[in-house]
XYZ file of C-alpha atoms in Angstrom:
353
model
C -12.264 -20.091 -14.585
C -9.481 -20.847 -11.928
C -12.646 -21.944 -9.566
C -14.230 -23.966 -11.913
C -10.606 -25.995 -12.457
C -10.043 -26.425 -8.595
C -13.373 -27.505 -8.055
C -13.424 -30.291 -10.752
C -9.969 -31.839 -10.791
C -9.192 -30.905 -7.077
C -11.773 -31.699 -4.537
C -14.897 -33.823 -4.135
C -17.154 -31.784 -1.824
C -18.864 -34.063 0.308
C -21.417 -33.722 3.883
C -18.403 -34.654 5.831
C -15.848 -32.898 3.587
C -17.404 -29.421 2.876
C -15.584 -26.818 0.565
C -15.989 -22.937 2.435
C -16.045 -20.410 0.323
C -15.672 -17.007 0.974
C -17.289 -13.536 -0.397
C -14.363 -11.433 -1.691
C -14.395 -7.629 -1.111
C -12.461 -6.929 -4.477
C -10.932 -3.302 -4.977
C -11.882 -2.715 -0.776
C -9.396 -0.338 0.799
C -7.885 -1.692 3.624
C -7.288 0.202 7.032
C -5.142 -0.676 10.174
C -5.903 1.098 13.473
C -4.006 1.045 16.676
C -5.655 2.248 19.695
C -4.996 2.396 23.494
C -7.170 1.636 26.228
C -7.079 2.164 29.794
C -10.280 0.395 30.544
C -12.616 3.474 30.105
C -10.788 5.877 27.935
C -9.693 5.012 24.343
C -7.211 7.068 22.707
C -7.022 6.070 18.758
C -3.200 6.699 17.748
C -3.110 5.982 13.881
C -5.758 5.142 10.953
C -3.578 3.979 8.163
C -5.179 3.318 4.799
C -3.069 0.268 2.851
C -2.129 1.378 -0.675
C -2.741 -2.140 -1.673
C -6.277 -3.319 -1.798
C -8.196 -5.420 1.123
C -6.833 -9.253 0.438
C -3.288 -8.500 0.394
C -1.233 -9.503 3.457
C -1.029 -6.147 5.777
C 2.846 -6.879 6.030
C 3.077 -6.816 2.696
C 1.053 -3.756 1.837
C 2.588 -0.042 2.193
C 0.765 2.129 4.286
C -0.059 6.020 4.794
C -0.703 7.960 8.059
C -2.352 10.195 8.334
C -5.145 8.068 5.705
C -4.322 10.014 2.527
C -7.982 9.593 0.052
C -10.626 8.706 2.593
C -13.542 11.218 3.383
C -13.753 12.700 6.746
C -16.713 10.948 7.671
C -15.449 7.494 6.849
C -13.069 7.815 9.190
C -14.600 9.485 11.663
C -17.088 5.867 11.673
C -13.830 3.982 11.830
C -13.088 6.084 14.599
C -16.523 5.237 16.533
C -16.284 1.989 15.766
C -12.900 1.539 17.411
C -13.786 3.258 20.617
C -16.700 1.055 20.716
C -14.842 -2.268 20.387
C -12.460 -1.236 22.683
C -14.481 -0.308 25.789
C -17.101 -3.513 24.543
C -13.921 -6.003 24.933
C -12.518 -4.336 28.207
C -8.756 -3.997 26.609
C -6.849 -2.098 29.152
C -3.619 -1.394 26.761
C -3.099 -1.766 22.702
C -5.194 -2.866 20.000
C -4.949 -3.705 16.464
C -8.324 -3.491 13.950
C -8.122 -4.055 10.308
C -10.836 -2.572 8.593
C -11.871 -2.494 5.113
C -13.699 0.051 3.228
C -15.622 -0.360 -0.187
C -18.479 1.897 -1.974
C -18.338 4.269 1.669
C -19.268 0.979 3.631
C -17.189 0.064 6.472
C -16.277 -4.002 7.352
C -14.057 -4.787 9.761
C -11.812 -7.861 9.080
C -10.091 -8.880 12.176
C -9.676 -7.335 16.158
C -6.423 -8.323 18.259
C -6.735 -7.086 21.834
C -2.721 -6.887 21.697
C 0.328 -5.002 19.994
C 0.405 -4.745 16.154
C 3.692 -4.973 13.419
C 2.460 -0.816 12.803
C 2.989 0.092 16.310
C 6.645 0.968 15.847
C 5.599 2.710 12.621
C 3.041 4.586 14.591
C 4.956 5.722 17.132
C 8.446 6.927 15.112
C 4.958 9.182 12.778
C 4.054 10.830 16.134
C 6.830 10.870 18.655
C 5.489 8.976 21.120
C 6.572 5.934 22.570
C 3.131 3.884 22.378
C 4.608 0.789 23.915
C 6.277 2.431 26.696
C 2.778 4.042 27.203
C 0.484 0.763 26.805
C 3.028 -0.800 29.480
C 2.415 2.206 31.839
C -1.235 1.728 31.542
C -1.378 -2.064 31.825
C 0.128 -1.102 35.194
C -2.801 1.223 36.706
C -1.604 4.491 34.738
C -4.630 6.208 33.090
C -4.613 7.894 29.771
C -5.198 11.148 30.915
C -1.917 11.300 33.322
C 0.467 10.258 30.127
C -0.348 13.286 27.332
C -2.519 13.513 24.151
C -1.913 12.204 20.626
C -1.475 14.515 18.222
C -5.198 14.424 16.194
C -3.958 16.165 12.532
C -0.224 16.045 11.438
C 0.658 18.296 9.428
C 3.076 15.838 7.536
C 2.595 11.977 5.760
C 4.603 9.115 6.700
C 4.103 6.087 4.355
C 5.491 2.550 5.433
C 6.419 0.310 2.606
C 7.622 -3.298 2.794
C 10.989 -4.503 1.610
C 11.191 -8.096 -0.140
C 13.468 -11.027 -0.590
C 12.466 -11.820 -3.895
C 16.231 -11.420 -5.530
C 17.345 -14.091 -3.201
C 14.316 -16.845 -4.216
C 14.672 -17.687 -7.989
C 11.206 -19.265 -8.185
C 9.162 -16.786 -6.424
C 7.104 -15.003 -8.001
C 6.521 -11.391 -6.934
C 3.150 -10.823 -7.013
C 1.347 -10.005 -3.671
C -1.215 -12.082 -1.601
C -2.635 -13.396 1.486
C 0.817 -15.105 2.342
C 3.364 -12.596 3.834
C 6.295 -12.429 1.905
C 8.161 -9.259 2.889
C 11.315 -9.508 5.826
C 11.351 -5.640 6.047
C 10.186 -2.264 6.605
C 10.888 1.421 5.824
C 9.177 4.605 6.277
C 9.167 7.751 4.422
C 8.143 10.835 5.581
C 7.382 14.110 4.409
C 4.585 17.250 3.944
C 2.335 15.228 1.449
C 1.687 11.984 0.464
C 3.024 12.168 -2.917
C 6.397 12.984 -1.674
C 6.467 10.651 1.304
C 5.818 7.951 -0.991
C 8.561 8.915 -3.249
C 10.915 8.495 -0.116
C 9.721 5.228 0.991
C 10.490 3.434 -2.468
C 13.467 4.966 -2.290
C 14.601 3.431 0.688
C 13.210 0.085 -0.135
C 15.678 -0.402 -3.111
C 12.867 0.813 -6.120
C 13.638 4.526 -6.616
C 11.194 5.640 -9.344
C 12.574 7.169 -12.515
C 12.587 10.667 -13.561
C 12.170 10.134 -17.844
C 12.607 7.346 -20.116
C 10.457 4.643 -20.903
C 7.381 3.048 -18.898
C 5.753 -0.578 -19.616
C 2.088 -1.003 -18.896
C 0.445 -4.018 -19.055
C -2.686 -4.706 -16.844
C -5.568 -6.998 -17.105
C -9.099 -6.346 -18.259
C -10.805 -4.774 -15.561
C -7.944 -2.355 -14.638
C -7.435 -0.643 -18.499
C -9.793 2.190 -18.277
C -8.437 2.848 -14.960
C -5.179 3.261 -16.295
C -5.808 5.158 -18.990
C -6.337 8.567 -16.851
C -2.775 7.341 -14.775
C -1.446 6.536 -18.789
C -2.147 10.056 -19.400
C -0.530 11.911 -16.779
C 2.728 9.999 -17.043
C 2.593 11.356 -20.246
C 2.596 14.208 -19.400
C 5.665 13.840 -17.299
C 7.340 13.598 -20.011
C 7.786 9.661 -20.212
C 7.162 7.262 -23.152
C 4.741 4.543 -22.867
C 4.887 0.922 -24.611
C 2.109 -1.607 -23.845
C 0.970 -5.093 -24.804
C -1.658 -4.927 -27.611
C -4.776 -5.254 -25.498
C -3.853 -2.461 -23.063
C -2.160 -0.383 -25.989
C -5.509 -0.525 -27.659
C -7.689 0.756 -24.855
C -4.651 3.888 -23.963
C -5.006 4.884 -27.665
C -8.854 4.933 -27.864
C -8.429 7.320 -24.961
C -5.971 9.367 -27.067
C -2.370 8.548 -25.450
C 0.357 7.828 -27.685
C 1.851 4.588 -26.916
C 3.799 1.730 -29.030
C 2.807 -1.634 -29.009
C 5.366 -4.252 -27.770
C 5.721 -7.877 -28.776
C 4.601 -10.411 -25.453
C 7.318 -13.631 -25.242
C 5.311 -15.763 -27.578
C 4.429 -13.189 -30.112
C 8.611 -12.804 -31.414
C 10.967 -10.986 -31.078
C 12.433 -8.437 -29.746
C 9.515 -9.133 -27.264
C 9.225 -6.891 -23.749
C 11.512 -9.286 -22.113
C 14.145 -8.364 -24.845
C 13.761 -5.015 -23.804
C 13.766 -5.195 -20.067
C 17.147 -7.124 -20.424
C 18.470 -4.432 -22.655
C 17.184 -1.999 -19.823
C 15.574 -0.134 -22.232
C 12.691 0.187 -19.695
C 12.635 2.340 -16.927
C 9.468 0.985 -14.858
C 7.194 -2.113 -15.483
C 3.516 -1.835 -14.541
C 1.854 -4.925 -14.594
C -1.217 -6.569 -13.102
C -2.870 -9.945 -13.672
C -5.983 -11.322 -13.521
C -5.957 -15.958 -13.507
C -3.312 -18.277 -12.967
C -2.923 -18.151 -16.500
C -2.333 -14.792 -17.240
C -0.240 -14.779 -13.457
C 2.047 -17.414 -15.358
C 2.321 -16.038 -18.903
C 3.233 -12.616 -17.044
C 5.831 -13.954 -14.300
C 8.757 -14.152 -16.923
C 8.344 -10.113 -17.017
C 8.325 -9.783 -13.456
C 11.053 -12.037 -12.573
C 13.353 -9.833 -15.847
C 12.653 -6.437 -14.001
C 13.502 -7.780 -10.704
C 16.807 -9.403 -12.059
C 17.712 -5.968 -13.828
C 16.403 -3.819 -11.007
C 13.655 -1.987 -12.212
C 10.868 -0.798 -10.570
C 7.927 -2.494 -10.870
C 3.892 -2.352 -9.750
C 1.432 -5.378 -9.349
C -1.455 -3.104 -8.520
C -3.444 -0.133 -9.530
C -3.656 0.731 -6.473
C 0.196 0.982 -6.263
C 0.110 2.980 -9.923
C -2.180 5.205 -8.230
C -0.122 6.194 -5.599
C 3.577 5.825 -7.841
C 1.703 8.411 -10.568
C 1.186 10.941 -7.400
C 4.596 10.676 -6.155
C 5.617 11.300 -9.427
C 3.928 14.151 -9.384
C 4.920 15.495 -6.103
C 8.577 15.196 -6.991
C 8.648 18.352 -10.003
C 7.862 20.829 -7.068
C 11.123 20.684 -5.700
C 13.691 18.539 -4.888
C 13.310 16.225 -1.848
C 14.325 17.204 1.403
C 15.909 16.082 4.201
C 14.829 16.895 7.493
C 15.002 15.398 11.420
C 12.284 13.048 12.880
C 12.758 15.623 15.773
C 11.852 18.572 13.238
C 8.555 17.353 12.050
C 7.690 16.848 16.040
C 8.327 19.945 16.728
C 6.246 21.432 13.641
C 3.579 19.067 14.657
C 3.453 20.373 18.283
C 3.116 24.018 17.062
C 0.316 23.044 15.052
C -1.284 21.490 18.276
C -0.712 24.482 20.124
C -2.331 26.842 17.197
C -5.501 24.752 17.191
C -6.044 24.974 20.728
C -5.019 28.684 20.856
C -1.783 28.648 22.757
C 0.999 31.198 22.012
């Protein structure tokens, strides 16, 4: 294993020279909250569950607010939790938590008594300038005297990260703990599936509407795709795998071809990526090995501009958008009108005319 290869041709643990290592939460969710605090009260202004799984830089990860798959009672315990932290640490203006989330068990990874990168995000989703109010209380104003935050929207807004890679030759563009993204957009909409949709859109990866779809994922991700395999399917796209993956899709009943890798011959999947006879490359990796065997297919889509996904959690969420899309065309619509939709909501749930 890639541990067992560090360990004996890298370092020489010693007493003096100890080697940490770490318990991974692997396929955690991960959640960013930003809260304000006036010393006693705590308002909590946005959960936002990470499309990308718990160990991928939070820059780098797109986001969804409200959280779009969590049960109500996991967040109302991120929710406690907050509050808790808050008032326990005194903060008298904004803070950042990043939570994760596996098997209905809540961890938190990191608190920062301070501003977060989501608070801009945050505040364009609800109207409300959370800065500008985190200023005013820093400076005696309580929470009460500045206005509520809206509690349920009645819309999604998903943040998505924008990358360099075209610019770097030798970077790869697989996500990790290093942040690699320069950028930001936000899509917004009545449902996640269609918010999403708009976000990739802006960041450069518009997602196709037929043709041809690439899967190859590693081990412990094929029978989660095959259900994902299925529906895009279903959509009316054609499917072509690598052998392994194409083997586990067909004993599940989906019809897809089986295409050469680089070293099997040719025409191999990088033949057909160049010949953009691919419309969107799924593709996730397990090792360094299999990271560098695949990186040739990552680096073709990117040079030819296709979409492409690195997680499942990101093939999740791409699958639903996809889905969202055949019940109408997206619209366009003001920041100002999904306010004011939000603030009639408000004012129906607390019984105002």
């Amino acid at each position: 294993s890639s541990l067992e290869a560090y360990m004996s041709g890298t370092v020489s643990p010693t007493a003096a020279q100890p080697v940490l290592v770490d318990q991974y939460l692997d396929n955690a969710v991960e959640i960013d909250v930003d809260a304000l605090s006036d010393g006693e009260s705590v308002a909590v202004a946005g959960i936002m569950e990470h499309i990308e799984q718990a160990g991928i830089q939070s820059g780098d990860s797109a986001c969804s607010l409200p959280a779009h798959s969590l049960p109500a009672e996991t967040l109302a315990e991120i929710e406690r939790q907050t509050i808790a932290l808050a008032r326990a640490l005194g903060v008298i203006g904004l803070m950042n938590i990043q939570f994760a989330v596996k098997d209905g068990e809540v961890y938190i990874l990191e608190v920062n008594p301070r501003a977060s990168r989501t608070v801009p995000f945050v505040s364009k989703t609800l109207g409300i300038p959370l800065a500008k109010w985190a200023m005013k209380v820093m400076m005696g104003t309580r929470l009460a005297e500045l206005g509520s935050i809206p509690r349920a929207l009645p819309y999604t807004a998903v943040k998505e990260a924008v990358f360099p890679f075209n610019r770097f030759s030798d970077v790869d563009t697989l996500l990790g703990p290093e942040m690699k993204s320069t950028g930001e957009v936000m899509g917004i909409d009545r449902d996640f599936g269609r918010a999403f949709a708009k976000a990739q859109a802006a960041a450069g990866g518009a997602l196709p509407e037929s043709g041809r779809i690439f899967l190859s994922v590693r081990d412990g991700d094929k029978t989660a795709l095959a259900p994902l395999a299925a529906a895009l399917a279903q959509m009316g796209f054609s499917l072509i795998a690598t052998r392994g993956t194409a083997d586990v899709l067909t004993s599940h009943g989906i019809d897809v071809q089986v295409v050469l890798k680089v070293h099997e011959g040719r025409p191999h999947i990088v033949d057909r990526l160049k010949n953009r006879e691919v419309q969107l490359v799924v593709n996730t990796v397990g090792d360094q090995l299999s990271q560098r065997d695949s990186a040739l297919i990552r680096r073709t889509a990117l040079l030819a501009n296709i979409p492409y996904i690195t997680t499942m959690a990101g093939v999740r969420a791409t699958v639903a958008a996809m889905q969202a899309r055949p019940r109408g065309a997206l619209g366009v619509r003001t920041l100002q009108e999904y306010y004011r939709e939000n603030l009639r909501e408000d004012a129906q749930t607390e019984g105002r005319p």
